[in-house]
Amino acid sequence: RAVWRPFSGVSEGAVGRDVSLSESLISGSSLGEYGADAGKFMEIKEAATASLFPRGLPEDSMGYLTRSDGRLALMVRSPALQVIQALRAVSDKEGGAAGESEAAELPPYHVLTSDFRGVGKSLSLAHAVHWARDQGWVVLFVTDSLEFVQGGHWVQPSPYVEGMFDQPQVAHAVLEEFHAIHGEAVASLPVQTDEAKAHFSSATTLGELMQAGLADQDAASQAVADLRLELGAQTDLPFLLAIDNVDLLYRNTEYHHDMRKLDPAEMTLLHGLRDLSKDGELIPGREIQNGRLVVATTRRYQNVPEDKRLSTDQACHVDVEPFSMEELKQLVAYCTHEGLIEPKPDAEVNLCRVQSQSIPKLVMERLVLG
């Protein structure tokens, strides 16, 4: 589990000078999951990161993630706390606790969004994934949808569904990561959906379904798509489907077949993960019986055609904002304590705030990397 070492305060004058770390838990949480944790830092041991995120954290997560002596330091922010609160309500509902009414009132899904790039949507989503995996949830985590629309070396016609196309390498990597983290937990769950039974008639458990895709790359795309449906249908374990840059699943792909560009709807893997219509409504039959869908949008690619854009009007929107002044001071204090930067006068911190517009990624580039 993550180990809390939150700040006891920020000194006056030169920000970051004489900052001490408290060994006590401010809120009793080791996962940064309560309102009192906001603005503090959660240090995640390297071993925990490797087990929870075998393929690493989002590449653009530098915004408020500091590497120091093999540790990852994550600032706990309000957007992640809002998502974690929703996940906890689902857990409480299944346990018959007081969160049942709260879970029933939640919109169909959550979306992390922002008017800015580099503010930390990806890392807020990763924080929620960290919490869920630590709490025993099964998580299918798409760390970057861009990989799904252009990441494979080739595509090929599906051997299972006529007119569909597979991405063997991309799907196999997804399946390997999921199996490494959750394979043992879901191995004995029975296959329930008609789709999986039709495509993999010899598989009676999710363990056998995963093995079919792991043993044969040509089966991996369909195995991932059917696994997603199976995880949504079962109720034994809470399930989180977390997709970063979700709107890219609805844009044109970079794949071609027979001299034409393929549409996302023709791709087994993309189609299998698109739980939402372009109008932002949950597609019937793709409901998660015990769990939650949480997605994050991207502003990296603004040239998406109007008919390919995803509406999220039906979602519970969680806005990710630039750093507050207090968050900025806490970041400076942490980096100073870790020896990443020299103590900064208030004037220099204010200049950084103005130049970076308090956008976490730009703050780090100017303050730490600069």
XYZ file of C-alpha atoms in Angstrom, residues 29-359:
331
model
C -5.934 7.082 5.004
C -2.992 5.500 3.230
C -4.515 6.035 -0.194
C -5.316 9.734 -0.342
C -9.056 9.180 -0.429
C -10.667 11.751 1.867
C -11.290 15.477 1.643
C -8.741 16.175 4.376
C -6.077 14.636 2.136
C -6.432 17.229 -0.635
C -3.248 19.152 -1.317
C -1.038 16.687 0.536
C 1.333 14.130 -0.928
C 1.073 10.385 -1.061
C 4.334 8.545 -1.568
C 3.939 5.291 -3.466
C 6.670 2.706 -3.126
C 8.311 1.557 -6.345
C 7.217 -2.051 -5.793
C 3.593 -0.960 -5.442
C 3.799 1.041 -8.654
C 5.232 -1.943 -10.532
C 2.476 -4.263 -9.312
C -0.429 -1.851 -9.826
C 0.821 -0.268 -13.068
C 3.056 -2.787 -14.889
C 3.219 -0.588 -17.986
C 3.925 2.548 -15.974
C 1.905 5.631 -15.179
C 0.728 8.057 -17.891
C 3.692 9.496 -19.770
C 2.419 13.059 -19.436
C 1.803 12.714 -15.703
C 4.819 14.846 -14.796
C 2.429 17.609 -13.770
C 2.345 16.706 -10.101
C 4.211 13.428 -9.836
C 7.726 13.721 -8.455
C 10.316 10.953 -8.640
C 12.686 10.822 -5.707
C 14.881 7.923 -4.566
C 12.715 5.306 -6.246
C 9.491 6.768 -4.887
C 6.576 8.375 -6.668
C 5.025 11.355 -4.925
C 1.444 12.009 -5.890
C -0.329 15.188 -4.875
C -3.869 14.340 -3.834
C -6.293 16.601 -5.708
C -10.022 17.149 -5.588
C -10.907 15.548 -8.984
C -9.432 12.195 -7.960
C -11.200 12.429 -4.604
C -14.554 12.972 -6.329
C -14.096 9.844 -8.433
C -12.921 7.810 -5.442
C -15.981 8.940 -3.504
C -18.202 7.594 -6.298
C -16.310 4.291 -6.325
C -16.631 4.020 -2.569
C -20.388 4.560 -2.882
C -20.546 1.560 -5.221
C -18.580 -0.553 -2.725
C -20.839 0.568 0.113
C -23.931 -0.256 -1.928
C -22.763 -3.801 -2.581
C -21.946 -4.181 1.091
C -25.366 -2.943 2.128
C -23.860 0.136 3.758
C -25.113 3.701 3.867
C -23.735 4.484 0.403
C -26.551 2.618 -1.386
C -28.754 5.673 -1.892
C -25.755 7.764 -2.971
C -24.744 5.177 -5.585
C -28.298 4.994 -6.903
C -28.320 8.755 -7.494
C -25.064 8.838 -9.487
C -25.214 9.627 -13.225
C -24.389 6.705 -15.545
C -20.657 7.423 -15.593
C -17.983 9.964 -14.630
C -15.826 11.998 -17.004
C -12.708 13.951 -16.075
C -12.571 17.029 -18.267
C -10.852 20.411 -18.480
C -10.496 23.489 -20.658
C -6.719 23.183 -20.274
C -4.043 20.738 -21.367
C -1.560 19.347 -18.871
C -3.661 19.913 -15.748
C -3.608 16.292 -14.611
C -6.695 14.505 -15.936
C -4.631 11.409 -16.698
C -3.022 11.293 -13.274
C -6.324 11.909 -11.481
C -7.686 8.900 -13.348
C -4.574 6.882 -12.443
C -5.016 7.833 -8.776
C -8.587 6.461 -8.865
C -7.295 3.283 -10.528
C -4.657 2.950 -7.811
C -7.324 3.246 -5.112
C -9.607 0.721 -6.808
C -6.908 -1.900 -7.353
C -5.674 -1.537 -3.798
C -9.238 -2.039 -2.540
C -9.722 -5.261 -4.476
C -11.519 -3.921 -7.518
C -10.918 -5.485 -10.929
C -9.793 -2.711 -13.276
C -9.522 -2.661 -17.040
C -7.397 0.457 -17.562
C -6.819 1.993 -20.987
C -3.938 4.354 -20.267
C -4.065 6.067 -23.668
C -6.700 5.483 -26.330
C -4.322 6.829 -28.976
C -2.524 3.489 -28.871
C -5.774 1.824 -29.872
C -6.330 3.931 -32.984
C -2.763 3.845 -34.317
C -0.549 1.733 -32.046
C -0.412 -1.663 -33.724
C 1.904 -2.818 -36.495
C -0.917 -4.203 -38.593
C -4.585 -5.134 -38.621
C -6.237 -8.241 -39.962
C -9.782 -9.463 -40.572
C -11.409 -10.952 -37.497
C -11.743 -14.744 -37.516
C -14.843 -14.381 -35.329
C -17.018 -11.596 -36.764
C -17.294 -10.883 -40.475
C -16.520 -7.286 -41.391
C -14.538 -6.600 -38.223
C -10.775 -6.130 -37.923
C -8.323 -7.051 -35.170
C -5.141 -5.517 -33.703
C -3.264 -8.591 -32.462
C -0.265 -6.882 -30.810
C -2.222 -4.125 -29.056
C -4.884 -6.495 -27.749
C -2.350 -9.079 -26.595
C -0.479 -6.424 -24.557
C -3.733 -5.336 -22.904
C -4.571 -8.916 -22.054
C -1.098 -9.603 -20.654
C -1.268 -6.600 -18.334
C -4.759 -7.441 -17.122
C -3.820 -11.062 -16.529
C -0.709 -10.061 -14.570
C -2.731 -7.886 -12.182
C -6.142 -9.544 -11.989
C -5.795 -12.952 -13.617
C -5.905 -14.912 -10.389
C -8.850 -12.940 -8.993
C -11.149 -13.523 -11.973
C -9.889 -16.934 -13.150
C -12.734 -18.969 -11.645
C -15.599 -16.645 -12.601
C -17.987 -18.418 -15.001
C -18.520 -17.236 -18.563
C -22.017 -15.732 -18.756
C -22.508 -13.717 -21.940
C -23.796 -15.158 -25.187
C -21.038 -13.356 -27.094
C -18.204 -15.071 -25.238
C -19.908 -18.452 -25.396
C -20.290 -18.112 -29.167
C -16.715 -16.958 -29.800
C -14.952 -19.230 -27.289
C -17.201 -22.240 -26.884
C -14.629 -24.272 -24.962
C -14.076 -21.550 -22.334
C -16.252 -21.991 -19.249
C -14.389 -19.547 -16.977
C -12.772 -16.153 -17.449
C -9.431 -17.817 -16.796
C -9.943 -20.034 -19.822
C -11.172 -17.074 -21.864
C -8.010 -15.112 -21.046
C -5.796 -18.092 -21.828
C -7.384 -18.416 -25.265
C -6.332 -14.863 -26.082
C -2.918 -15.150 -24.464
C -2.079 -18.353 -26.295
C -3.080 -17.034 -29.726
C -2.602 -13.379 -30.730
C -5.195 -13.845 -33.458
C -7.771 -14.413 -30.699
C -6.600 -11.595 -28.419
C -8.786 -8.778 -29.778
C -11.997 -10.753 -29.434
C -10.896 -12.074 -26.048
C -10.460 -8.531 -24.705
C -13.820 -7.421 -26.120
C -15.608 -10.422 -24.609
C -13.720 -10.063 -21.323
C -15.012 -6.510 -21.024
C -18.616 -7.745 -21.371
C -18.034 -10.549 -18.904
C -16.591 -8.229 -16.275
C -19.588 -5.942 -16.632
C -22.033 -8.825 -16.293
C -20.566 -10.476 -13.189
C -21.398 -9.226 -9.700
C -18.880 -11.095 -7.541
C -16.174 -8.431 -7.817
C -16.450 -4.649 -8.259
C -15.298 -3.660 -11.735
C -13.889 -0.350 -12.936
C -13.527 0.400 -16.634
C -11.163 3.382 -16.810
C -10.364 4.911 -20.206
C -8.055 7.854 -20.746
C -8.422 10.060 -23.842
C -11.728 8.315 -24.449
C -12.797 10.637 -27.254
C -10.013 9.237 -29.434
C -11.935 5.954 -29.637
C -14.438 7.824 -31.807
C -12.040 9.536 -34.219
C -10.652 8.142 -37.477
C -8.070 5.408 -37.088
C -4.719 5.243 -38.860
C -5.390 1.683 -40.049
C -6.115 0.752 -43.663
C -7.402 -2.375 -45.371
C -7.918 -2.868 -49.095
C -6.850 0.724 -49.784
C -9.367 2.337 -47.421
C -9.140 3.735 -43.920
C -10.963 1.721 -41.283
C -13.651 3.246 -39.086
C -13.438 2.697 -35.306
C -16.744 0.826 -35.436
C -15.031 -1.803 -37.613
C -12.270 -2.465 -35.079
C -12.945 -5.296 -32.636
C -10.922 -3.754 -29.838
C -12.260 -0.210 -30.198
C -15.824 -1.381 -30.649
C -15.468 -3.618 -27.610
C -14.487 -0.702 -25.379
C -16.918 1.924 -26.652
C -19.582 1.753 -23.974
C -20.972 5.120 -25.039
C -22.830 6.235 -28.118
C -21.545 9.410 -29.757
C -24.406 11.172 -27.972
C -22.810 10.199 -24.683
C -25.425 7.672 -23.618
C -24.600 4.222 -22.285
C -25.217 1.606 -24.981
C -27.864 -0.938 -23.898
C -26.340 -4.258 -22.926
C -23.059 -2.700 -21.819
C -24.104 -1.780 -18.300
C -21.708 -2.573 -15.449
C -23.709 -4.493 -12.875
C -21.265 -3.985 -10.020
C -18.887 -1.139 -10.684
C -18.335 2.050 -12.603
C -17.244 3.552 -15.901
C -14.828 6.481 -15.517
C -13.283 8.222 -18.521
C -11.076 11.224 -19.215
C -11.182 13.397 -22.316
C -8.268 14.936 -24.165
C -7.518 18.312 -25.736
C -4.404 17.119 -27.527
C -6.221 16.588 -30.816
C -8.655 19.300 -31.784
C -9.146 18.348 -35.450
C -11.655 15.594 -34.751
C -14.545 15.819 -37.248
C -17.880 16.874 -35.796
C -19.467 13.497 -36.534
C -16.622 11.757 -34.643
C -16.828 13.851 -31.479
C -18.097 12.294 -28.306
C -20.751 14.045 -26.256
C -20.609 13.505 -22.500
C -23.796 15.318 -21.535
C -25.096 12.279 -19.630
C -22.025 12.056 -17.397
C -21.111 13.382 -14.004
C -18.494 15.944 -15.018
C -15.425 16.320 -12.834
C -13.534 19.463 -13.779
C -9.746 19.362 -13.428
C -8.386 22.850 -12.830
C -4.891 24.367 -12.718
C -3.086 24.497 -9.378
C -4.444 26.719 -6.666
C -1.854 28.940 -4.981
C -1.852 26.620 -1.979
C -1.241 23.567 -4.185
C 1.595 25.381 -5.913
C 3.214 26.223 -2.578
C 2.853 22.621 -1.413
C 4.539 21.397 -4.597
C 7.426 23.818 -4.125
C 7.752 22.760 -0.489
C 7.867 19.072 -1.385
C 10.401 19.527 -4.174
C 12.570 21.641 -1.872
C 12.442 19.055 0.891
C 13.445 16.327 -1.561
C 16.374 18.377 -2.827
C 14.971 18.741 -6.333
C 15.075 22.539 -6.191
C 16.527 25.279 -4.027
C 14.215 27.240 -1.693
C 12.240 29.761 -3.733
C 11.371 33.345 -2.708
C 7.679 34.144 -2.883
C 8.345 36.475 -5.803
C 9.831 33.649 -7.863
C 6.917 31.345 -7.061
C 4.470 34.056 -8.110
C 6.388 34.572 -11.353
C 6.213 30.846 -12.038
C 2.474 30.920 -11.381
C 1.980 33.723 -13.904
C 4.236 32.232 -16.578
C 2.739 28.732 -16.306
C -0.845 29.824 -15.654
C -0.614 27.329 -12.771
C -0.919 24.413 -15.199
